[in-house]
Amino acid sequence: MAVQIKHKIWLEQDNAMLMGKGHVLLLKAIQKMGSLSGAAKEVGISYRKAWKLIDHLNSTAPSAVVELTTGGSGGGGTTVTGYGNELIGFFEEAEKESRLVLEKQLSKNETLWK
Amino acid sequence: MAVQIKHKIWLEQDNAMLMGKGHVLLLKAIQKMGSLSGAAKEVGISYRKAWKLIDHLNSTAPSAVVELTTGGSGGGGTTVTGYGNELIGFFEEAEKESRLVLEKQLSKNETLWK
DNA sequence: AAGCGTTATGCATAGGCGAATATAACGAAA
DNA sequence: TTTCGTTATATTCGCCTATGCATAACGCTT
């Protein structure tokens, strides 16, 4: 099988993880499900971990990324803010740009793998 | 402190890790030291781990990446092949290209972080 | 007031990874 | 043949992370 080039990107603030792909997947699942618990199930991680991811991101980022409400009809829920949406867009575009440039490098050096 | 964008790249073959930054650092240390044990010390990992990294890379890559000799004057040693050198060059160039494109994305979206 | 689904949080446990340790094999030089 | 520094490999131990379980708080609905 051919050699593949993989990559991973993430954002840091004060040398601490701020947001990675896991956060993005979770945020998109929140948009779809309307709750953090539902999103955790959707993505396939424990609620415990999902809550930690979101809590740290939300309390560290320059602006609120999600809004969490407890109680009420349906028990509460979680929604992604406009700022959160901007973050998702930025992350996905950066990842795409990186992927494109890496695939170009790979195809430029095809002879290395055979 | 400002938000930073970090990235990591690696090569896979048959869905298994082939070579990452740790391999590259180790290979360059081998070039400098002439031995795997010395390189491990230089990089700051255990010989055990260094050997596993190199062994898997060397036995999986399309061509030999290093040549290991045991016994003899000096006890033996390890050298990086020409192919190994090509891999190092490819990896470092790919990483640089990716870094450039990501920093461009970050500066294009400065307003997100304040 | 009772019920329900969600957010919020602590704690104990299991699994995986790397480190540390120990030992064998190797082959040139003295 | 003894010595020496290296490669080669198994085994044990400790740490970190994620998970699972348990429990509380919340507030709308009925």
PDB file of C-alpha atoms (C1' of nucleotides) in Angstrom:
ATOM      1  CA  MET A   1       0.000   0.000   0.000  1.00  0.00           C
ATOM      2  CA  ALA A   2       1.147   3.491  -0.737  1.00  0.00           C
ATOM      3  CA  VAL A   3       2.567   5.810   1.856  1.00  0.00           C
ATOM      4  CA  GLN A   4       0.151   8.394   3.197  1.00  0.00           C
ATOM      5  CA  ILE A   5       0.923  11.740   4.748  1.00  0.00           C
ATOM      6  CA  LYS A   6      -1.173  12.602   7.803  1.00  0.00           C
ATOM      7  CA  HIS A   7      -1.459  15.803   9.730  1.00  0.00           C
ATOM      8  CA  LYS A   8      -3.065  17.253  12.798  1.00  0.00           C
ATOM      9  CA  ILE A   9      -3.516  20.882  13.769  1.00  0.00           C
ATOM     10  CA  TRP A  10      -4.637  22.579  16.966  1.00  0.00           C
ATOM     11  CA  LEU A  11      -4.730  25.942  18.658  1.00  0.00           C
ATOM     12  CA  GLU A  12      -2.793  26.824  21.788  1.00  0.00           C
ATOM     13  CA  GLN A  13      -3.046  29.734  24.176  1.00  0.00           C
ATOM     14  CA  ASP A  14      -0.417  30.323  26.869  1.00  0.00           C
ATOM     15  CA  ASN A  15       1.225  27.049  25.861  1.00  0.00           C
ATOM     16  CA  ALA A  16      -1.911  25.094  26.724  1.00  0.00           C
ATOM     17  CA  MET A  17      -4.232  23.290  24.336  1.00  0.00           C
ATOM     18  CA  LEU A  18      -7.161  25.466  23.399  1.00  0.00           C
ATOM     19  CA  MET A  19      -8.941  23.688  20.573  1.00  0.00           C
ATOM     20  CA  GLY A  20      -8.310  20.658  18.375  1.00  0.00           C
ATOM     21  CA  LYS A  21     -10.216  18.433  16.012  1.00  0.00           C
ATOM     22  CA  GLY A  22     -12.034  16.762  18.886  1.00  0.00           C
ATOM     23  CA  HIS A  23     -13.471  20.107  19.924  1.00  0.00           C
ATOM     24  CA  VAL A  24     -14.599  20.844  16.383  1.00  0.00           C
ATOM     25  CA  LEU A  25     -16.322  17.494  15.969  1.00  0.00           C
ATOM     26  CA  LEU A  26     -18.010  17.988  19.310  1.00  0.00           C
ATOM     27  CA  LEU A  27     -19.148  21.524  18.478  1.00  0.00           C
ATOM     28  CA  LYS A  28     -20.668  20.345  15.214  1.00  0.00           C
ATOM     29  CA  ALA A  29     -22.426  17.521  17.030  1.00  0.00           C
ATOM     30  CA  ILE A  30     -23.802  20.062  19.514  1.00  0.00           C
ATOM     31  CA  GLN A  31     -25.227  22.065  16.619  1.00  0.00           C
ATOM     32  CA  LYS A  32     -26.896  18.924  15.347  1.00  0.00           C
ATOM     33  CA  MET A  33     -28.183  17.540  18.649  1.00  0.00           C
ATOM     34  CA  GLY A  34     -28.855  20.657  20.715  1.00  0.00           C
ATOM     35  CA  SER A  35     -27.290  19.184  23.851  1.00  0.00           C
ATOM     36  CA  LEU A  36     -23.869  18.284  25.146  1.00  0.00           C
ATOM     37  CA  SER A  37     -24.914  14.860  26.355  1.00  0.00           C
ATOM     38  CA  GLY A  38     -26.424  14.038  22.975  1.00  0.00           C
ATOM     39  CA  ALA A  39     -23.316  15.318  21.208  1.00  0.00           C
ATOM     40  CA  ALA A  40     -21.039  13.184  23.374  1.00  0.00           C
ATOM     41  CA  LYS A  41     -23.031  10.102  22.452  1.00  0.00           C
ATOM     42  CA  GLU A  42     -22.977  11.119  18.801  1.00  0.00           C
ATOM     43  CA  VAL A  43     -19.219  11.554  18.736  1.00  0.00           C
ATOM     44  CA  GLY A  44     -18.621   8.439  20.840  1.00  0.00           C
ATOM     45  CA  ILE A  45     -16.902   9.885  23.909  1.00  0.00           C
ATOM     46  CA  SER A  46     -17.990   9.962  27.538  1.00  0.00           C
ATOM     47  CA  TYR A  47     -20.056  12.897  28.761  1.00  0.00           C
ATOM     48  CA  ARG A  48     -17.313  13.473  31.331  1.00  0.00           C
ATOM     49  CA  LYS A  49     -14.714  14.072  28.653  1.00  0.00           C
ATOM     50  CA  ALA A  50     -17.034  16.078  26.436  1.00  0.00           C
ATOM     51  CA  TRP A  51     -17.840  18.394  29.320  1.00  0.00           C
ATOM     52  CA  LYS A  52     -14.161  18.920  30.136  1.00  0.00           C
ATOM     53  CA  LEU A  53     -13.321  19.718  26.509  1.00  0.00           C
ATOM     54  CA  ILE A  54     -16.099  22.251  26.194  1.00  0.00           C
ATOM     55  CA  ASP A  55     -15.630  23.763  29.634  1.00  0.00           C
ATOM     56  CA  HIS A  56     -11.959  24.469  29.093  1.00  0.00           C
ATOM     57  CA  LEU A  57     -12.492  25.843  25.609  1.00  0.00           C
ATOM     58  CA  ASN A  58     -15.374  28.013  26.669  1.00  0.00           C
ATOM     59  CA  SER A  59     -13.655  29.493  29.705  1.00  0.00           C
ATOM     60  CA  THR A  60     -10.318  30.096  27.977  1.00  0.00           C
ATOM     61  CA  ALA A  61     -11.282  31.373  24.539  1.00  0.00           C
ATOM     62  CA  PRO A  62     -11.442  35.147  23.989  1.00  0.00           C
ATOM     63  CA  SER A  63     -15.249  34.969  23.720  1.00  0.00           C
ATOM     64  CA  ALA A  64     -17.910  32.451  24.653  1.00  0.00           C
ATOM     65  CA  VAL A  65     -18.021  29.513  22.242  1.00  0.00           C
ATOM     66  CA  VAL A  66     -21.156  27.804  23.539  1.00  0.00           C
ATOM     67  CA  GLU A  67     -24.056  28.681  25.806  1.00  0.00           C
ATOM     68  CA  LEU A  68     -25.131  26.080  28.333  1.00  0.00           C
ATOM     69  CA  THR A  69     -28.476  26.124  30.103  1.00  0.00           C
ATOM     70  CA  THR A  70     -29.639  23.758  32.825  1.00  0.00           C
ATOM     71  CA  GLY A  71     -33.159  22.854  33.787  1.00  0.00           C
ATOM     72  CA  GLY A  72     -36.305  23.915  32.025  1.00  0.00           C
ATOM     73  CA  SER A  73     -38.294  22.172  29.345  1.00  0.00           C
ATOM     74  CA  GLY A  74     -36.242  19.356  27.957  1.00  0.00           C
ATOM     75  CA  GLY A  75     -33.862  19.687  30.866  1.00  0.00           C
ATOM     76  CA  GLY A  76     -31.703  22.348  29.304  1.00  0.00           C
ATOM     77  CA  GLY A  77     -29.292  22.245  26.409  1.00  0.00           C
ATOM     78  CA  THR A  78     -26.255  23.685  24.704  1.00  0.00           C
ATOM     79  CA  THR A  79     -25.961  25.955  21.679  1.00  0.00           C
ATOM     80  CA  VAL A  80     -22.973  27.137  19.694  1.00  0.00           C
ATOM     81  CA  THR A  81     -22.485  30.911  19.551  1.00  0.00           C
ATOM     82  CA  GLY A  82     -21.683  32.890  16.441  1.00  0.00           C
ATOM     83  CA  TYR A  83     -18.122  33.137  17.645  1.00  0.00           C
ATOM     84  CA  GLY A  84     -18.020  29.375  17.997  1.00  0.00           C
ATOM     85  CA  ASN A  85     -19.122  29.104  14.408  1.00  0.00           C
ATOM     86  CA  GLU A  86     -16.316  31.378  13.302  1.00  0.00           C
ATOM     87  CA  LEU A  87     -13.822  29.182  15.131  1.00  0.00           C
ATOM     88  CA  ILE A  88     -15.146  26.081  13.405  1.00  0.00           C
ATOM     89  CA  GLY A  89     -14.838  27.767  10.027  1.00  0.00           C
ATOM     90  CA  PHE A  90     -11.320  28.961  10.711  1.00  0.00           C
ATOM     91  CA  PHE A  91     -10.183  25.568  11.901  1.00  0.00           C
ATOM     92  CA  GLU A  92     -11.627  23.666   8.976  1.00  0.00           C
ATOM     93  CA  GLU A  93     -10.177  26.058   6.440  1.00  0.00           C
ATOM     94  CA  ALA A  94      -6.733  25.897   8.021  1.00  0.00           C
ATOM     95  CA  GLU A  95      -6.884  22.117   8.049  1.00  0.00           C
ATOM     96  CA  LYS A  96      -7.910  22.038   4.419  1.00  0.00           C
ATOM     97  CA  GLU A  97      -5.130  24.384   3.330  1.00  0.00           C
ATOM     98  CA  SER A  98      -2.602  22.286   5.176  1.00  0.00           C
ATOM     99  CA  ARG A  99      -3.926  19.083   3.669  1.00  0.00           C
ATOM    100  CA  LEU A 100      -3.708  20.469   0.161  1.00  0.00           C
ATOM    101  CA  VAL A 101      -0.121  21.602   0.525  1.00  0.00           C
ATOM    102  CA  LEU A 102       0.923  18.284   2.044  1.00  0.00           C
ATOM    103  CA  GLU A 103      -0.695  16.227  -0.683  1.00  0.00           C
ATOM    104  CA  LYS A 104       1.118  18.377  -3.216  1.00  0.00           C
ATOM    105  CA  GLN A 105       4.412  17.643  -1.515  1.00  0.00           C
ATOM    106  CA  LEU A 106       3.624  13.948  -1.504  1.00  0.00           C
ATOM    107  CA  SER A 107       2.793  13.764  -5.190  1.00  0.00           C
ATOM    108  CA  LYS A 108       5.884  15.795  -6.013  1.00  0.00           C
ATOM    109  CA  ASN A 109       8.019  13.086  -4.402  1.00  0.00           C
ATOM    110  CA  GLU A 110       6.238   9.993  -5.671  1.00  0.00           C
ATOM    111  CA  THR A 111       9.472   8.268  -6.573  1.00  0.00           C
ATOM    112  CA  LEU A 112      10.396   7.968  -2.894  1.00  0.00           C
ATOM    113  CA  TRP A 113       7.849   5.203  -2.272  1.00  0.00           C
ATOM    114  CA  LYS A 114       8.604   2.555  -4.857  1.00  0.00           C
TER     115      LYS A 114
ATOM    116  CA  MET B   1      -0.913  35.831  25.197  1.00  0.00           C
ATOM    117  CA  ALA B   2      -1.852  35.399  21.593  1.00  0.00           C
ATOM    118  CA  VAL B   3      -3.337  32.252  20.157  1.00  0.00           C
ATOM    119  CA  GLN B   4      -0.874  30.005  18.370  1.00  0.00           C
ATOM    120  CA  ILE B   5      -1.523  27.428  15.685  1.00  0.00           C
ATOM    121  CA  LYS B   6       0.389  24.175  16.067  1.00  0.00           C
ATOM    122  CA  HIS B   7       0.703  21.276  13.715  1.00  0.00           C
ATOM    123  CA  LYS B   8       2.154  17.811  13.491  1.00  0.00           C
ATOM    124  CA  ILE B   9       2.706  15.646  10.440  1.00  0.00           C
ATOM    125  CA  TRP B  10       3.663  12.019   9.988  1.00  0.00           C
ATOM    126  CA  LEU B  11       3.781   9.272   7.391  1.00  0.00           C
ATOM    127  CA  GLU B  12       1.636   6.159   7.460  1.00  0.00           C
ATOM    128  CA  GLN B  13       1.802   2.925   5.538  1.00  0.00           C
ATOM    129  CA  ASP B  14      -0.987   0.346   5.705  1.00  0.00           C
ATOM    130  CA  ASN B  15      -2.704   2.497   8.320  1.00  0.00           C
ATOM    131  CA  ALA B  16       0.256   2.170  10.668  1.00  0.00           C
ATOM    132  CA  MET B  17       2.672   4.880  11.733  1.00  0.00           C
ATOM    133  CA  LEU B  18       5.766   4.835   9.575  1.00  0.00           C
ATOM    134  CA  MET B  19       7.688   7.992  10.435  1.00  0.00           C
ATOM    135  CA  GLY B  20       7.118  11.103  12.498  1.00  0.00           C
ATOM    136  CA  LYS B  21       9.103  13.951  13.943  1.00  0.00           C
ATOM    137  CA  GLY B  22      10.598  11.701  16.614  1.00  0.00           C
ATOM    138  CA  HIS B  23      12.074   9.509  13.899  1.00  0.00           C
ATOM    139  CA  VAL B  24      13.547  12.501  12.122  1.00  0.00           C
ATOM    140  CA  LEU B  25      15.156  13.906  15.263  1.00  0.00           C
ATOM    141  CA  LEU B  26      16.563  10.486  16.021  1.00  0.00           C
ATOM    142  CA  LEU B  27      17.928  10.002  12.511  1.00  0.00           C
ATOM    143  CA  LYS B  28      19.680  13.346  12.648  1.00  0.00           C
ATOM    144  CA  ALA B  29      21.141  12.463  16.031  1.00  0.00           C
ATOM    145  CA  ILE B  30      22.393   9.185  14.569  1.00  0.00           C
ATOM    146  CA  GLN B  31      24.166  11.126  11.860  1.00  0.00           C
ATOM    147  CA  LYS B  32      25.794  13.260  14.505  1.00  0.00           C
ATOM    148  CA  MET B  33      26.709  10.535  16.985  1.00  0.00           C
ATOM    149  CA  GLY B  34      27.347   7.505  14.808  1.00  0.00           C
ATOM    150  CA  SER B  35      25.446   5.162  17.099  1.00  0.00           C
ATOM    151  CA  LEU B  36      21.872   4.486  18.110  1.00  0.00           C
ATOM    152  CA  SER B  37      22.645   4.426  21.817  1.00  0.00           C
ATOM    153  CA  GLY B  38      24.397   7.773  21.598  1.00  0.00           C
ATOM    154  CA  ALA B  39      21.560   9.221  19.562  1.00  0.00           C
ATOM    155  CA  ALA B  40      18.997   8.083  22.120  1.00  0.00           C
ATOM    156  CA  LYS B  41      20.919   9.856  24.861  1.00  0.00           C
ATOM    157  CA  GLU B  42      21.260  12.940  22.673  1.00  0.00           C
ATOM    158  CA  VAL B  43      17.524  13.101  21.988  1.00  0.00           C
ATOM    159  CA  GLY B  44      16.584  12.229  25.549  1.00  0.00           C
ATOM    160  CA  ILE B  45      14.669   8.990  25.087  1.00  0.00           C
ATOM    161  CA  SER B  46      15.397   5.466  26.281  1.00  0.00           C
ATOM    162  CA  TYR B  47      17.472   3.180  24.088  1.00  0.00           C
ATOM    163  CA  ARG B  48      14.523   0.795  24.160  1.00  0.00           C
ATOM    164  CA  LYS B  49      12.245   3.305  22.536  1.00  0.00           C
ATOM    165  CA  ALA B  50      14.862   4.518  20.092  1.00  0.00           C
ATOM    166  CA  TRP B  51      15.499   0.977  18.934  1.00  0.00           C
ATOM    167  CA  LYS B  52      11.802   0.297  18.437  1.00  0.00           C
ATOM    168  CA  LEU B  53      11.331   3.487  16.425  1.00  0.00           C
ATOM    169  CA  ILE B  54      14.255   2.721  14.150  1.00  0.00           C
ATOM    170  CA  ASP B  55      13.542  -0.987  13.851  1.00  0.00           C
ATOM    171  CA  HIS B  56       9.961  -0.461  12.742  1.00  0.00           C
ATOM    172  CA  LEU B  57      10.877   2.301  10.328  1.00  0.00           C
ATOM    173  CA  ASN B  58      13.747   0.371   8.847  1.00  0.00           C
ATOM    174  CA  SER B  59      11.848  -2.857   8.353  1.00  0.00           C
ATOM    175  CA  THR B  60       8.707  -1.211   6.973  1.00  0.00           C
ATOM    176  CA  ALA B  61      10.017   1.508   4.684  1.00  0.00           C
ATOM    177  CA  PRO B  62      10.397   0.746   0.977  1.00  0.00           C
ATOM    178  CA  SER B  63      14.202   0.802   1.332  1.00  0.00           C
ATOM    179  CA  ALA B  64      16.658   0.605   4.210  1.00  0.00           C
ATOM    180  CA  VAL B  65      16.844   3.852   6.179  1.00  0.00           C
ATOM    181  CA  VAL B  66      19.780   2.993   8.451  1.00  0.00           C
ATOM    182  CA  GLU B  67      22.484   0.352   8.589  1.00  0.00           C
ATOM    183  CA  LEU B  68      23.186  -1.208  11.958  1.00  0.00           C
ATOM    184  CA  THR B  69      26.340  -3.156  12.763  1.00  0.00           C
ATOM    185  CA  THR B  70      27.078  -4.983  16.000  1.00  0.00           C
ATOM    186  CA  GLY B  71      30.469  -5.859  17.482  1.00  0.00           C
ATOM    187  CA  GLY B  72      33.822  -4.841  16.137  1.00  0.00           C
ATOM    188  CA  SER B  73      35.978  -1.885  17.026  1.00  0.00           C
ATOM    189  CA  GLY B  74      33.927   0.567  19.018  1.00  0.00           C
ATOM    190  CA  GLY B  75      31.289  -2.129  19.477  1.00  0.00           C
ATOM    191  CA  GLY B  76      29.445  -1.382  16.291  1.00  0.00           C
ATOM    192  CA  GLY B  77      27.338   1.576  15.227  1.00  0.00           C
ATOM    193  CA  THR B  78      24.546   2.909  13.077  1.00  0.00           C
ATOM    194  CA  THR B  79      24.629   5.009   9.932  1.00  0.00           C
ATOM    195  CA  VAL B  80      21.895   6.689   7.934  1.00  0.00           C
ATOM    196  CA  THR B  81      21.588   5.605   4.300  1.00  0.00           C
ATOM    197  CA  GLY B  82      21.164   7.918   1.352  1.00  0.00           C
ATOM    198  CA  TYR B  83      17.523   6.953   1.260  1.00  0.00           C
ATOM    199  CA  GLY B  84      17.219   7.889   4.907  1.00  0.00           C
ATOM    200  CA  ASN B  85      18.620  11.272   4.054  1.00  0.00           C
ATOM    201  CA  GLU B  86      16.025  11.727   1.336  1.00  0.00           C
ATOM    202  CA  LEU B  87      13.274  10.912   3.832  1.00  0.00           C
ATOM    203  CA  ILE B  88      14.590  13.487   6.266  1.00  0.00           C
ATOM    204  CA  GLY B  89      14.660  16.127   3.548  1.00  0.00           C
ATOM    205  CA  PHE B  90      11.149  15.316   2.390  1.00  0.00           C
ATOM    206  CA  PHE B  91       9.751  15.404   5.895  1.00  0.00           C
ATOM    207  CA  GLU B  92      11.328  18.696   6.819  1.00  0.00           C
ATOM    208  CA  GLU B  93      10.221  20.363   3.623  1.00  0.00           C
ATOM    209  CA  ALA B  94       6.647  19.140   4.041  1.00  0.00           C
ATOM    210  CA  GLU B  95       6.587  20.383   7.612  1.00  0.00           C
ATOM    211  CA  LYS B  96       7.902  23.760   6.567  1.00  0.00           C
ATOM    212  CA  GLU B  97       5.349  24.153   3.783  1.00  0.00           C
ATOM    213  CA  SER B  98       2.569  23.256   6.180  1.00  0.00           C
ATOM    214  CA  ARG B  99       3.823  25.687   8.801  1.00  0.00           C
ATOM    215  CA  LEU B 100       3.963  28.538   6.310  1.00  0.00           C
ATOM    216  CA  VAL B 101       0.431  28.006   5.082  1.00  0.00           C
ATOM    217  CA  LEU B 102      -0.921  27.755   8.626  1.00  0.00           C
ATOM    218  CA  GLU B 103       0.770  30.940   9.768  1.00  0.00           C
ATOM    219  CA  LYS B 104      -0.703  32.687   6.771  1.00  0.00           C
ATOM    220  CA  GLN B 105      -4.170  31.507   7.764  1.00  0.00           C
ATOM    221  CA  LEU B 106      -3.614  32.696  11.308  1.00  0.00           C
ATOM    222  CA  SER B 107      -2.504  36.179  10.331  1.00  0.00           C
ATOM    223  CA  LYS B 108      -5.395  36.426   7.898  1.00  0.00           C
ATOM    224  CA  ASN B 109      -7.820  35.928  10.810  1.00  0.00           C
ATOM    225  CA  GLU B 110      -6.160  38.088  13.434  1.00  0.00           C
ATOM    226  CA  THR B 111      -9.415  39.669  14.479  1.00  0.00           C
ATOM    227  CA  LEU B 112     -10.634  36.363  15.918  1.00  0.00           C
ATOM    228  CA  TRP B 113      -8.329  36.607  18.948  1.00  0.00           C
ATOM    229  CA  LYS B 114      -9.060  39.977  20.483  1.00  0.00           C
TER     230      LYS B 114
ATOM    231  C1'  DA C   1     -45.411  19.092  44.434  1.00  0.00           C
ATOM    232  C1'  DA C   2     -43.609  15.483  41.425  1.00  0.00           C
ATOM    233  C1'  DG C   3     -41.223  14.150  37.253  1.00  0.00           C
ATOM    234  C1'  DC C   4     -37.931  14.539  33.671  1.00  0.00           C
ATOM    235  C1'  DG C   5     -33.675  15.368  30.938  1.00  0.00           C
ATOM    236  C1'  DT C   6     -30.030  18.098  31.070  1.00  0.00           C
ATOM    237  C1'  DT C   7     -25.751  20.289  33.055  1.00  0.00           C
ATOM    238  C1'  DA C   8     -22.148  19.845  36.745  1.00  0.00           C
ATOM    239  C1'  DT C   9     -18.622  17.324  39.457  1.00  0.00           C
ATOM    240  C1'  DG C  10     -16.050  13.838  42.390  1.00  0.00           C
ATOM    241  C1'  DC C  11     -13.945   9.341  42.734  1.00  0.00           C
ATOM    242  C1'  DA C  12     -12.238   4.773  41.859  1.00  0.00           C
ATOM    243  C1'  DT C  13     -10.747   1.752  38.344  1.00  0.00           C
ATOM    244  C1'  DA C  14      -8.766  -0.237  34.061  1.00  0.00           C
ATOM    245  C1'  DG C  15      -5.684   0.048  29.956  1.00  0.00           C
ATOM    246  C1'  DG C  16      -1.947   1.557  27.331  1.00  0.00           C
ATOM    247  C1'  DC C  17       2.573   3.590  26.830  1.00  0.00           C
ATOM    248  C1'  DG C  18       7.162   4.677  28.089  1.00  0.00           C
ATOM    249  C1'  DA C  19      10.951   4.080  31.383  1.00  0.00           C
ATOM    250  C1'  DA C  20      13.966   1.425  33.880  1.00  0.00           C
ATOM    251  C1'  DT C  21      16.346  -2.783  34.580  1.00  0.00           C
ATOM    252  C1'  DA C  22      18.616  -6.897  33.294  1.00  0.00           C
ATOM    253  C1'  DT C  23      20.860  -9.891  30.110  1.00  0.00           C
ATOM    254  C1'  DA C  24      22.625 -11.914  25.810  1.00  0.00           C
ATOM    255  C1'  DA C  25      25.159 -11.638  21.413  1.00  0.00           C
ATOM    256  C1'  DC C  26      28.498  -9.695  18.517  1.00  0.00           C
ATOM    257  C1'  DG C  27      33.231  -8.925  16.597  1.00  0.00           C
ATOM    258  C1'  DA C  28      37.475  -6.092  16.207  1.00  0.00           C
ATOM    259  C1'  DA C  29      41.548  -4.816  19.012  1.00  0.00           C
ATOM    260  C1'  DA C  30      44.902  -5.619  22.445  1.00  0.00           C
TER     261       DA C  30
ATOM    262  C1'  DT D   1      41.386 -14.996  24.930  1.00  0.00           C
ATOM    263  C1'  DT D   2      40.042 -11.046  27.397  1.00  0.00           C
ATOM    264  C1'  DT D   3      38.051  -6.577  26.977  1.00  0.00           C
ATOM    265  C1'  DC D   4      34.848  -3.180  25.418  1.00  0.00           C
ATOM    266  C1'  DG D   5      30.953  -0.566  23.467  1.00  0.00           C
ATOM    267  C1'  DT D   6      27.382  -1.463  20.761  1.00  0.00           C
ATOM    268  C1'  DT D   7      23.046  -3.775  19.047  1.00  0.00           C
ATOM    269  C1'  DA D   8      19.067  -6.791  20.469  1.00  0.00           C
ATOM    270  C1'  DT D   9      15.204  -8.244  23.528  1.00  0.00           C
ATOM    271  C1'  DA D  10      12.167  -9.668  27.598  1.00  0.00           C
ATOM    272  C1'  DT D  11      10.124  -8.225  31.787  1.00  0.00           C
ATOM    273  C1'  DT D  12       8.501  -5.386  35.385  1.00  0.00           C
ATOM    274  C1'  DC D  13       6.812  -0.908  37.188  1.00  0.00           C
ATOM    275  C1'  DG D  14       4.735   3.592  37.416  1.00  0.00           C
ATOM    276  C1'  DC D  15       2.161   7.291  35.295  1.00  0.00           C
ATOM    277  C1'  DC D  16      -1.379   9.347  32.634  1.00  0.00           C
ATOM    278  C1'  DT D  17      -5.722   9.325  30.469  1.00  0.00           C
ATOM    279  C1'  DA D  18     -10.291   7.949  29.711  1.00  0.00           C
ATOM    280  C1'  DT D  19     -14.015   5.657  31.373  1.00  0.00           C
ATOM    281  C1'  DG D  20     -17.757   4.265  34.350  1.00  0.00           C
ATOM    282  C1'  DC D  21     -20.451   5.108  38.236  1.00  0.00           C
ATOM    283  C1'  DA D  22     -22.607   7.954  41.438  1.00  0.00           C
ATOM    284  C1'  DT D  23     -24.788  12.070  42.859  1.00  0.00           C
ATOM    285  C1'  DA D  24     -26.432  16.807  43.026  1.00  0.00           C
ATOM    286  C1'  DA D  25     -28.540  20.977  41.042  1.00  0.00           C
ATOM    287  C1'  DC D  26     -31.565  23.131  37.908  1.00  0.00           C
ATOM    288  C1'  DG D  27     -36.053  24.779  36.121  1.00  0.00           C
ATOM    289  C1'  DC D  28     -39.920  24.021  32.989  1.00  0.00           C
ATOM    290  C1'  DT D  29     -44.086  21.063  32.551  1.00  0.00           C
ATOM    291  C1'  DT D  30     -47.858  18.647  34.214  1.00  0.00           C
TER     292       DT D  30
END
